[in-house]
Amino acid sequence: MMFRPQASPRPAAYRPAETILSLGEPFYDEVAPARFPKALLRFRNQRWAEAVGLGDLDDTAWRDHFGRFTPLPDNLPTPLALRYHGHQFRVYNPEIGDGRGFLFAQLRDGSDRLLDLGTKGSGRTPWSRFGDGRLTLKGGVREVLATEMLEALGVNTSKSFSLIETGEALDRNDEPSPTRSAVLVRLSHSHIRIGAFQRLAYFREEEAMHRLIAYVLEHLYGEPAGKDGAERLLDQVVWRTAELAASYMAAGFVHGVLNSDNINVTGESFDYGPWRFNPNWDPGFTAAYFDHAGLYAFGRQPEAIHWDAMQLAVSLRLVSDAEPLIAILESFGDRYQAAVTDALFWRLGIKRYDDRRDADLIAAIERALRSTDTPIDRFFFDWFGGIAPAGYGEAFDEVKKLLTPHTRRKPRQHPYWSDTAPCSMLIDEVESIWTAIDAHDDWRPFETKIATIRRMGEALR
């Protein structure tokens, strides 16, 4: 397994798909979008719009499709709220599902991947429980910033496709209210979660479980189902989620809520709520104020994601023997170690040299970062290409020694590497960007930050 950083999107023609309809019952409910008083376009992801053949939409048509949810041509005629269960902070919840979002459309990109356009904040569904089905504008802004930064850092992430302010005043307990409302559209390589399999196991729906396994293998992995479909599905999920955990660590990212309903079976990160980037290599750093036990702290994310993969294996016992599933689960640690080495080396701009020496280098980097509180982004910026900079103390002597075989010639040809500081995304800057929008309706810091992030992404690629 190799860490595969996100590639640049390839332009493509519009190719609608409706593959989700082949699943039928009991996987989704038809729903209607909320009717919003306004549709103010705040963010449009033009490069990914071109990758799915929607780049030529003018702003009026864009608002019509992604603010009012007029169906796209030859696509899903009605939005679908997906059904699933999940463990939330290790407590099983059978009463969840798409509560403020729905699957709006499916299409293919320039790499022939099946992609979903899903929503966040589009109104109530049968799974909303006591929620209003809405999204705050601040939450939408934060999700755009998270996905842009993670994509630039090579993480397999959903893409924020559209953000439209909707003109409602929302009351929230965790931010000053009333606050502005929005609806987000995200582009994802499916919205099938581990929780979807948990729901089928809960209700003992064997035929539906086989159907979902076949759907994922065929449409998301390009494989036939076959008799060992459950085992091959778990194998795919284990290595993809191991890679996801590794990429979080290399990015210094803390998702905050790694519940089993927030883990996509393609290993694609999505659904950003209380996320944060870790200023330093602090394993105990948490993102969610309500994560009192540190269950999803920075250093515990591989453990948490492995635990979620375990819940998929438990669910697949409905249609598979335990022994092969256990053997696959036990491979997570080795796969994670390989992936985290690749991910950290990719961010450093260096290549593998020798397995044992590479492992020693990873351990030395972590020790040095932890013992000195060196900012994560600063370290990767300064040491890119394996070139040891001046100004780092004795704690980094071993790193310098072990890096010598990896040093590349002329690794810093992009102008980004001449900047005085790396591009970061720490909480104070996120709050500053939001304050400019909230207090003055000034979107310039937001737009400038996205341009800066994309420039860093070009340098890393």
CSV table of C-alpha atoms in Angstrom, one decimal:
chain,number,residue,atom,x,y,z
A,1,MET,CA,0.0,0.0,0.0
A,2,MET,CA,1.3,3.4,-0.9
A,3,PHE,CA,0.0,6.8,0.2
A,4,ARG,CA,-1.7,8.3,-2.8
A,5,PRO,CA,-2.1,12.1,-2.5
A,6,GLN,CA,-5.1,13.7,-4.1
A,7,ALA,CA,-4.5,14.4,-7.8
A,8,SER,CA,-5.5,17.5,-9.6
A,9,PRO,CA,-9.1,17.3,-11.1
A,10,ARG,CA,-9.4,16.5,-14.8
A,11,PRO,CA,-11.9,18.4,-16.8
A,12,ALA,CA,-14.8,16.2,-18.1
A,13,ALA,CA,-18.1,16.4,-19.8
A,14,TYR,CA,-21.3,16.1,-17.7
A,15,ARG,CA,-22.1,12.4,-17.3
A,16,PRO,CA,-25.1,11.9,-15.0
A,17,ALA,CA,-25.6,8.6,-13.1
A,18,GLU,CA,-28.3,7.2,-11.0
A,19,THR,CA,-26.7,4.1,-9.7
A,20,ILE,CA,-28.0,4.6,-6.1
A,21,LEU,CA,-31.5,3.8,-7.4
A,22,SER,CA,-30.4,0.2,-8.0
A,23,LEU,CA,-30.3,-0.3,-4.3
A,24,GLY,CA,-33.9,0.6,-3.7
A,25,GLU,CA,-35.4,-0.2,-0.3
A,26,PRO,CA,-34.3,-0.1,2.5
A,27,PHE,CA,-31.5,2.3,1.9
A,28,TYR,CA,-33.0,5.8,1.5
A,29,ASP,CA,-36.1,8.0,1.8
A,30,GLU,CA,-37.3,10.4,-0.8
A,31,VAL,CA,-37.3,14.0,0.7
A,32,ALA,CA,-38.1,17.5,-0.4
A,33,PRO,CA,-35.5,20.4,0.1
A,34,ALA,CA,-36.3,23.3,2.3
A,35,ARG,CA,-37.5,26.5,0.7
A,36,PHE,CA,-35.1,29.3,1.6
A,37,PRO,CA,-35.8,33.1,1.5
A,38,LYS,CA,-32.5,33.9,-0.2
A,39,ALA,CA,-29.8,32.2,-2.3
A,40,LEU,CA,-26.6,34.3,-2.1
A,41,LEU,CA,-23.7,32.5,-3.7
A,42,ARG,CA,-20.7,32.6,-1.4
A,43,PHE,CA,-18.4,29.9,-2.8
A,44,ARG,CA,-18.2,28.0,-6.1
A,45,ASN,CA,-15.6,25.3,-6.6
A,46,GLN,CA,-15.0,26.0,-10.3
A,47,ARG,CA,-12.1,23.6,-10.7
A,48,TRP,CA,-14.2,20.6,-9.5
A,49,ALA,CA,-17.3,21.9,-11.3
A,50,GLU,CA,-15.3,21.5,-14.5
A,51,ALA,CA,-14.2,18.0,-13.5
A,52,VAL,CA,-17.8,16.9,-13.4
A,53,GLY,CA,-19.0,18.8,-16.5
A,54,LEU,CA,-20.8,21.6,-14.6
A,55,GLY,CA,-18.3,24.4,-15.1
A,56,ASP,CA,-20.4,26.2,-17.7
A,57,LEU,CA,-23.3,26.8,-15.4
A,58,ASP,CA,-23.9,30.5,-14.9
A,59,ASP,CA,-24.5,31.8,-11.4
A,60,THR,CA,-28.2,31.9,-11.9
A,61,ALA,CA,-28.4,28.2,-12.9
A,62,TRP,CA,-25.9,27.4,-10.1
A,63,ARG,CA,-28.1,29.0,-7.4
A,64,ASP,CA,-31.1,27.2,-8.9
A,65,HIS,CA,-29.5,23.8,-8.7
A,66,PHE,CA,-27.5,24.1,-5.5
A,67,GLY,CA,-29.7,26.6,-3.5
A,68,ARG,CA,-33.2,25.6,-4.6
A,69,PHE,CA,-32.3,22.0,-5.7
A,70,THR,CA,-33.9,21.9,-9.1
A,71,PRO,CA,-32.8,18.5,-10.4
A,72,LEU,CA,-29.8,18.3,-12.7
A,73,PRO,CA,-30.6,17.0,-16.2
A,74,ASP,CA,-31.2,13.2,-16.5
A,75,ASN,CA,-30.2,12.8,-12.8
A,76,LEU,CA,-32.0,11.9,-9.6
A,77,PRO,CA,-35.5,13.2,-9.9
A,78,THR,CA,-35.9,13.5,-6.1
A,79,PRO,CA,-33.4,14.0,-3.3
A,80,LEU,CA,-32.7,10.9,-1.2
A,81,ALA,CA,-32.0,10.9,2.6
A,82,LEU,CA,-29.8,7.9,3.3
A,83,ARG,CA,-30.5,5.5,6.1
A,84,TYR,CA,-27.8,4.4,8.5
A,85,HIS,CA,-27.0,3.7,12.2
A,86,GLY,CA,-23.7,4.3,14.0
A,87,HIS,CA,-21.7,4.4,17.2
A,88,GLN,CA,-21.4,7.9,18.5
A,89,PHE,CA,-18.6,8.2,21.0
A,90,ARG,CA,-18.8,4.4,21.3
A,91,VAL,CA,-22.5,4.4,22.1
A,92,TYR,CA,-24.7,2.7,19.5
A,93,ASN,CA,-27.5,4.9,18.1
A,94,PRO,CA,-30.2,3.3,15.9
A,95,GLU,CA,-32.1,6.6,15.4
A,96,ILE,CA,-29.8,8.5,13.0
A,97,GLY,CA,-29.6,8.9,9.3
A,98,ASP,CA,-29.3,11.9,6.9
A,99,GLY,CA,-30.9,14.5,9.3
A,100,ARG,CA,-30.0,17.7,7.5
A,101,GLY,CA,-28.8,16.6,4.2
A,102,PHE,CA,-29.6,14.4,1.2
A,103,LEU,CA,-28.1,12.9,-1.9
A,104,PHE,CA,-28.9,15.3,-4.7
A,105,ALA,CA,-27.2,13.9,-7.8
A,106,GLN,CA,-24.6,11.4,-9.0
A,107,LEU,CA,-22.1,11.8,-11.9
A,108,ARG,CA,-18.7,10.8,-13.1
A,109,ASP,CA,-15.5,12.9,-13.1
A,110,GLY,CA,-12.6,13.0,-15.6
A,111,SER,CA,-11.1,9.9,-13.9
A,112,ASP,CA,-14.4,8.0,-14.4
A,113,ARG,CA,-15.1,7.8,-10.7
A,114,LEU,CA,-18.7,7.7,-9.6
A,115,LEU,CA,-19.2,10.8,-7.4
A,116,ASP,CA,-22.1,12.1,-5.3
A,117,LEU,CA,-23.4,15.6,-4.8
A,118,GLY,CA,-24.7,15.6,-1.2
A,119,THR,CA,-26.0,18.5,0.9
A,120,LYS,CA,-25.6,19.8,4.4
A,121,GLY,CA,-28.2,22.2,5.8
A,122,SER,CA,-30.9,21.5,3.2
A,123,GLY,CA,-33.8,21.0,5.6
A,124,ARG,CA,-35.5,18.4,7.7
A,125,THR,CA,-35.8,14.7,6.8
A,126,PRO,CA,-37.4,11.7,8.5
A,127,TRP,CA,-34.1,11.4,10.5
A,128,SER,CA,-33.9,15.0,11.8
A,129,ARG,CA,-35.2,14.1,15.2
A,130,PHE,CA,-35.3,17.4,17.1
A,131,GLY,CA,-33.0,19.3,14.7
A,132,ASP,CA,-34.1,22.0,12.3
A,133,GLY,CA,-32.1,20.5,9.4
A,134,ARG,CA,-30.2,23.8,8.8
A,135,LEU,CA,-26.5,24.7,8.7
A,136,THR,CA,-25.0,27.9,10.0
A,137,LEU,CA,-23.0,30.1,7.6
A,138,LYS,CA,-20.0,29.8,9.9
A,139,GLY,CA,-20.2,26.0,9.8
A,140,GLY,CA,-20.3,26.2,6.0
A,141,VAL,CA,-17.3,28.6,5.9
A,142,ARG,CA,-15.4,26.3,8.2
A,143,GLU,CA,-16.1,23.2,6.1
A,144,VAL,CA,-14.9,25.0,2.9
A,145,LEU,CA,-11.6,26.0,4.7
A,146,ALA,CA,-11.1,22.4,6.1
A,147,THR,CA,-11.6,20.7,2.7
A,148,GLU,CA,-9.5,23.1,0.8
A,149,MET,CA,-6.6,22.8,3.3
A,150,LEU,CA,-6.9,19.0,3.5
A,151,GLU,CA,-7.0,18.6,-0.3
A,152,ALA,CA,-3.8,20.7,-0.6
A,153,LEU,CA,-2.1,18.5,2.0
A,154,GLY,CA,-2.9,15.3,0.1
A,155,VAL,CA,-5.7,14.0,2.2
A,156,ASN,CA,-8.5,12.0,0.6
A,157,THR,CA,-11.3,14.4,1.4
A,158,SER,CA,-14.7,15.4,0.1
A,159,LYS,CA,-14.7,18.7,-1.8
A,160,SER,CA,-16.8,21.7,-0.8
A,161,PHE,CA,-18.6,22.2,-4.1
A,162,SER,CA,-21.0,25.1,-3.3
A,163,LEU,CA,-21.8,27.4,-0.4
A,164,ILE,CA,-25.0,29.5,-0.6
A,165,GLU,CA,-26.2,31.8,2.2
A,166,THR,CA,-29.9,31.2,2.6
A,167,GLY,CA,-31.2,34.2,4.6
A,168,GLU,CA,-32.5,32.6,7.8
A,169,ALA,CA,-31.7,33.4,11.4
A,170,LEU,CA,-30.7,30.3,13.3
A,171,ASP,CA,-30.4,29.7,17.1
A,172,ARG,CA,-27.5,27.6,18.3
A,173,ASN,CA,-26.2,26.8,21.7
A,174,ASP,CA,-22.5,26.7,20.7
A,175,GLU,CA,-22.2,30.1,18.9
A,176,PRO,CA,-23.7,33.6,19.3
A,177,SER,CA,-27.3,33.6,18.1
A,178,PRO,CA,-29.2,34.4,16.0
A,179,THR,CA,-26.6,33.5,13.4
A,180,ARG,CA,-26.7,33.4,9.6
A,181,SER,CA,-27.7,30.3,7.7
A,182,ALA,CA,-26.4,28.5,4.6
A,183,VAL,CA,-26.6,25.3,2.6
A,184,LEU,CA,-23.5,23.4,1.6
A,185,VAL,CA,-23.1,21.0,-1.3
A,186,ARG,CA,-20.2,18.6,-1.1
A,187,LEU,CA,-18.7,16.4,-3.8
A,188,SER,CA,-17.8,12.9,-2.6
A,189,HIS,CA,-16.7,9.5,-3.8
A,190,SER,CA,-20.0,8.1,-2.4
A,191,HIS,CA,-21.8,8.8,0.9
A,192,ILE,CA,-21.9,5.1,1.9
A,193,ARG,CA,-20.9,5.0,5.6
A,194,ILE,CA,-19.9,2.1,7.9
A,195,GLY,CA,-23.1,2.9,9.6
A,196,ALA,CA,-25.1,1.8,6.6
A,197,PHE,CA,-23.8,-1.7,7.1
A,198,GLN,CA,-24.5,-1.5,10.9
A,199,ARG,CA,-28.1,-0.7,10.2
A,200,LEU,CA,-28.6,-3.8,8.0
A,201,ALA,CA,-26.9,-6.0,10.6
A,202,TYR,CA,-29.1,-4.5,13.3
A,203,PHE,CA,-32.2,-5.5,11.4
A,204,ARG,CA,-30.7,-8.8,10.2
A,205,GLU,CA,-31.3,-7.9,6.6
A,206,GLU,CA,-29.1,-10.5,4.8
A,207,GLU,CA,-30.3,-9.9,1.2
A,208,ALA,CA,-29.9,-6.1,1.6
A,209,MET,CA,-26.4,-6.6,3.0
A,210,HIS,CA,-25.4,-8.7,0.0
A,211,ARG,CA,-26.9,-6.0,-2.2
A,212,LEU,CA,-25.0,-3.2,-0.5
A,213,ILE,CA,-21.7,-5.1,-0.6
A,214,ALA,CA,-22.1,-5.7,-4.4
A,215,TYR,CA,-23.0,-2.1,-5.0
A,216,VAL,CA,-19.9,-0.8,-3.2
A,217,LEU,CA,-17.5,-3.3,-4.8
A,218,GLU,CA,-18.9,-2.7,-8.3
A,219,HIS,CA,-19.5,1.0,-8.4
A,220,LEU,CA,-16.9,2.3,-5.9
A,221,TYR,CA,-14.0,-0.2,-6.2
A,222,GLY,CA,-14.6,-1.6,-9.7
A,223,GLU,CA,-14.7,-5.2,-8.6
A,224,PRO,CA,-17.3,-8.0,-9.0
A,225,ALA,CA,-19.0,-9.1,-5.8
A,226,GLY,CA,-18.4,-12.9,-5.8
A,227,LYS,CA,-18.7,-15.3,-2.9
A,228,ASP,CA,-16.0,-13.6,-0.9
A,229,GLY,CA,-17.5,-10.1,-1.3
A,230,ALA,CA,-17.7,-9.3,2.4
A,231,GLU,CA,-14.0,-10.1,2.9
A,232,ARG,CA,-12.9,-8.1,-0.1
A,233,LEU,CA,-15.0,-5.2,1.0
A,234,LEU,CA,-13.5,-5.2,4.5
A,235,ASP,CA,-10.0,-5.5,3.0
A,236,GLN,CA,-10.6,-2.4,0.9
A,237,VAL,CA,-12.0,-0.5,3.8
A,238,VAL,CA,-9.2,-1.4,6.1
A,239,TRP,CA,-6.4,-0.3,3.9
A,240,ARG,CA,-8.2,2.9,2.8
A,241,THR,CA,-9.1,3.9,6.3
A,242,ALA,CA,-5.5,3.1,7.5
A,243,GLU,CA,-4.3,5.5,4.8
A,244,LEU,CA,-6.9,8.1,5.9
A,245,ALA,CA,-5.6,7.9,9.5
A,246,ALA,CA,-2.0,8.3,8.3
A,247,SER,CA,-2.9,11.3,6.2
A,248,TYR,CA,-4.5,13.0,9.2
A,249,MET,CA,-1.3,12.6,11.2
A,250,ALA,CA,0.9,13.9,8.4
A,251,ALA,CA,-1.5,16.9,8.0
A,252,GLY,CA,-1.5,17.6,11.7
A,253,PHE,CA,-5.3,17.4,11.5
A,254,VAL,CA,-7.9,16.5,14.1
A,255,HIS,CA,-11.3,15.6,12.7
A,256,GLY,CA,-13.0,15.7,16.1
A,257,VAL,CA,-15.9,13.3,15.6
A,258,LEU,CA,-14.7,10.0,14.2
A,259,ASN,CA,-18.0,8.1,14.8
A,260,SER,CA,-18.8,5.1,12.6
A,261,ASP,CA,-21.5,7.1,10.8
A,262,ASN,CA,-18.7,9.6,9.8
A,263,ILE,CA,-16.4,7.0,8.2
A,264,ASN,CA,-17.0,6.6,4.5
A,265,VAL,CA,-16.3,3.1,3.0
A,266,THR,CA,-14.0,4.7,0.4
A,267,GLY,CA,-11.7,6.0,3.1
A,268,GLU,CA,-12.6,9.6,2.1
A,269,SER,CA,-12.8,12.1,4.9
A,270,PHE,CA,-15.9,14.2,5.2
A,271,ASP,CA,-18.4,16.0,7.5
A,272,TYR,CA,-16.4,18.6,9.2
A,273,GLY,CA,-17.8,20.0,12.5
A,274,PRO,CA,-15.4,20.9,15.4
A,275,TRP,CA,-12.2,20.2,13.4
A,276,ARG,CA,-8.8,21.8,14.2
A,277,PHE,CA,-5.3,21.7,13.0
A,278,ASN,CA,-2.8,20.8,15.7
A,279,PRO,CA,-0.3,23.7,16.3
A,280,ASN,CA,2.3,21.2,17.6
A,281,TRP,CA,2.8,17.5,17.7
A,282,ASP,CA,0.6,17.1,20.8
A,283,PRO,CA,-1.0,13.6,20.8
A,284,GLY,CA,-3.6,14.7,23.4
A,285,PHE,CA,-4.8,17.7,21.4
A,286,THR,CA,-8.6,17.5,20.8
A,287,ALA,CA,-10.9,19.4,18.5
A,288,ALA,CA,-14.4,19.0,20.0
A,289,TYR,CA,-15.2,20.8,23.3
A,290,PHE,CA,-17.5,17.9,24.2
A,291,ASP,CA,-14.8,15.2,23.8
A,292,HIS,CA,-14.0,15.2,27.5
A,293,ALA,CA,-12.2,11.9,27.5
A,294,GLY,CA,-10.0,12.7,24.5
A,295,LEU,CA,-11.4,9.7,22.6
A,296,TYR,CA,-10.7,11.4,19.2
A,297,ALA,CA,-7.6,13.3,20.2
A,298,PHE,CA,-4.8,13.8,17.6
A,299,GLY,CA,-2.7,10.8,18.7
A,300,ARG,CA,-5.8,8.5,19.1
A,301,GLN,CA,-7.2,8.9,15.6
A,302,PRO,CA,-5.6,5.7,14.2
A,303,GLU,CA,-7.1,3.7,17.1
A,304,ALA,CA,-10.5,5.3,16.6
A,305,ILE,CA,-10.6,4.6,12.9
A,306,HIS,CA,-9.5,1.1,13.4
A,307,TRP,CA,-12.3,0.7,16.0
A,308,ASP,CA,-14.8,1.9,13.4
A,309,ALA,CA,-13.4,-0.6,10.8
A,310,MET,CA,-14.0,-3.2,13.5
A,311,GLN,CA,-17.7,-2.3,13.6
A,312,LEU,CA,-17.9,-2.9,9.9
A,313,ALA,CA,-16.4,-6.4,10.4
A,314,VAL,CA,-18.9,-7.1,13.2
A,315,SER,CA,-21.7,-6.1,10.8
A,316,LEU,CA,-20.4,-8.3,8.0
A,317,ARG,CA,-20.6,-11.3,10.3
A,318,LEU,CA,-24.2,-11.4,9.1
A,319,VAL,CA,-23.0,-12.8,5.8
A,320,SER,CA,-19.4,-14.0,6.5
A,321,ASP,CA,-17.4,-16.2,8.8
A,322,ALA,CA,-15.4,-14.5,11.5
A,323,GLU,CA,-11.9,-15.9,10.8
A,324,PRO,CA,-11.1,-14.2,7.5
A,325,LEU,CA,-12.6,-10.9,8.8
A,326,ILE,CA,-10.4,-11.0,11.9
A,327,ALA,CA,-7.3,-11.7,9.8
A,328,ILE,CA,-8.0,-8.6,7.7
A,329,LEU,CA,-8.6,-6.4,10.7
A,330,GLU,CA,-5.3,-7.5,12.2
A,331,SER,CA,-3.5,-6.1,9.2
A,332,PHE,CA,-4.6,-2.5,10.0
A,333,GLY,CA,-1.5,-1.7,12.1
A,334,ASP,CA,1.0,-2.8,9.5
A,335,ARG,CA,-0.9,-1.0,6.8
A,336,TYR,CA,-1.1,2.2,8.9
A,337,GLN,CA,2.7,2.1,9.6
A,338,ALA,CA,3.4,1.9,5.9
A,339,ALA,CA,1.0,4.6,5.0
A,340,VAL,CA,2.1,7.0,7.7
A,341,THR,CA,5.7,6.7,6.5
A,342,ASP,CA,4.6,7.4,3.0
A,343,ALA,CA,2.4,10.3,4.0
A,344,LEU,CA,5.1,12.0,6.1
A,345,PHE,CA,7.7,11.5,3.4
A,346,TRP,CA,5.3,12.9,0.8
A,347,ARG,CA,4.9,16.0,2.9
A,348,LEU,CA,8.7,16.3,3.3
A,349,GLY,CA,9.2,15.9,-0.4
A,350,ILE,CA,11.4,12.8,0.0
A,351,LYS,CA,11.2,9.2,-1.1
A,352,ARG,CA,11.7,5.8,0.6
A,353,TYR,CA,15.3,4.6,1.2
A,354,ASP,CA,15.4,1.6,3.5
A,355,ASP,CA,12.5,0.2,5.6
A,356,ARG,CA,14.4,0.1,8.9
A,357,ARG,CA,16.1,3.4,8.4
A,358,ASP,CA,12.9,5.0,7.2
A,359,ALA,CA,11.1,3.8,10.4
A,360,ASP,CA,13.9,5.2,12.5
A,361,LEU,CA,13.5,8.6,10.7
A,362,ILE,CA,9.8,8.7,11.4
A,363,ALA,CA,10.4,7.9,15.1
A,364,ALA,CA,13.1,10.6,15.3
A,365,ILE,CA,10.9,13.2,13.7
A,366,GLU,CA,8.1,12.5,16.1
A,367,ARG,CA,10.4,12.6,19.1
A,368,ALA,CA,11.9,15.9,18.0
A,369,LEU,CA,8.6,17.6,17.3
A,370,ARG,CA,7.1,16.4,20.7
A,371,SER,CA,10.1,17.5,22.7
A,372,THR,CA,10.5,21.0,21.2
A,373,ASP,CA,6.9,22.0,20.5
A,374,THR,CA,8.0,23.0,17.0
A,375,PRO,CA,5.0,24.0,14.9
A,376,ILE,CA,4.1,21.1,12.6
A,377,ASP,CA,3.6,23.3,9.5
A,378,ARG,CA,6.9,25.1,10.1
A,379,PHE,CA,8.9,21.9,10.3
A,380,PHE,CA,7.6,20.5,7.1
A,381,PHE,CA,8.1,23.8,5.3
A,382,ASP,CA,11.7,24.3,6.5
A,383,TRP,CA,12.8,20.7,5.9
A,384,PHE,CA,11.1,20.1,2.6
A,385,GLY,CA,13.3,18.1,0.2
A,386,GLY,CA,15.3,16.6,3.1
A,387,ILE,CA,17.4,19.8,3.4
A,388,ALA,CA,18.3,20.5,7.0
A,389,PRO,CA,17.9,24.2,7.8
A,390,ALA,CA,19.8,26.3,10.2
A,391,GLY,CA,18.3,27.3,13.5
A,392,TYR,CA,17.1,23.9,14.7
A,393,GLY,CA,18.7,22.6,18.0
A,394,GLU,CA,20.2,19.4,19.2
A,395,ALA,CA,16.8,17.7,19.4
A,396,PHE,CA,16.9,17.5,15.6
A,397,ASP,CA,20.4,16.2,15.2
A,398,GLU,CA,19.2,12.6,14.7
A,399,VAL,CA,16.6,13.8,12.1
A,400,LYS,CA,19.4,15.6,10.2
A,401,LYS,CA,21.6,12.5,10.2
A,402,LEU,CA,18.8,10.1,9.1
A,403,LEU,CA,17.6,12.5,6.4
A,404,THR,CA,21.0,12.6,4.6
A,405,PRO,CA,20.2,9.7,2.1
A,406,HIS,CA,16.9,11.3,1.2
A,407,THR,CA,18.0,14.8,0.4
A,408,ARG,CA,16.8,15.8,-3.1
A,409,ARG,CA,18.5,18.2,-5.5
A,410,LYS,CA,16.5,21.3,-6.4
A,411,PRO,CA,13.3,20.4,-4.5
A,412,ARG,CA,12.1,23.9,-4.0
A,413,GLN,CA,11.4,25.3,-7.5
A,414,HIS,CA,7.9,26.6,-6.8
A,415,PRO,CA,7.8,30.2,-5.5
A,416,TYR,CA,5.9,29.0,-2.4
A,417,TRP,CA,9.1,27.8,-0.9
A,418,SER,CA,10.5,31.3,-1.0
A,419,ASP,CA,7.8,32.6,1.4
A,420,THR,CA,8.8,33.6,4.9
A,421,ALA,CA,6.2,31.3,6.5
A,422,PRO,CA,4.2,28.3,5.6
A,423,CYS,CA,0.5,28.2,4.9
A,424,SER,CA,-1.3,27.1,8.0
A,425,MET,CA,-4.9,26.9,9.2
A,426,LEU,CA,-4.9,27.4,13.0
A,427,ILE,CA,-8.0,28.3,14.9
A,428,ASP,CA,-7.2,32.0,15.5
A,429,GLU,CA,-7.0,32.6,11.7
A,430,VAL,CA,-10.3,30.6,11.1
A,431,GLU,CA,-12.0,32.8,13.7
A,432,SER,CA,-10.5,36.0,12.2
A,433,ILE,CA,-11.8,35.0,8.7
A,434,TRP,CA,-15.3,34.4,10.1
A,435,THR,CA,-15.3,37.7,12.1
A,436,ALA,CA,-14.6,39.7,8.9
A,437,ILE,CA,-17.6,38.0,7.3
A,438,ASP,CA,-19.9,38.2,10.3
A,439,ALA,CA,-19.1,41.8,11.3
A,440,HIS,CA,-18.4,43.4,7.9
A,441,ASP,CA,-19.6,41.0,5.3
A,442,ASP,CA,-16.0,41.1,4.1
A,443,TRP,CA,-15.2,37.9,2.1
A,444,ARG,CA,-11.8,39.0,1.0
A,445,PRO,CA,-9.8,37.2,3.8
A,446,PHE,CA,-11.8,34.0,3.0
A,447,GLU,CA,-11.1,34.3,-0.7
A,448,THR,CA,-7.4,35.2,-0.2
A,449,LYS,CA,-6.9,32.2,2.1
A,450,ILE,CA,-8.4,29.8,-0.4
A,451,ALA,CA,-6.0,31.1,-3.1
A,452,THR,CA,-3.1,30.8,-0.7
A,453,ILE,CA,-4.0,27.2,0.2
A,454,ARG,CA,-4.3,26.2,-3.5
A,455,ARG,CA,-0.9,27.8,-4.1
A,456,MET,CA,0.6,25.6,-1.4
A,457,GLY,CA,-1.1,22.6,-2.9
A,458,GLU,CA,0.5,23.3,-6.3
A,459,ALA,CA,3.9,23.4,-4.6
A,460,LEU,CA,3.4,20.1,-2.8
A,461,ARG,CA,2.2,18.4,-6.0
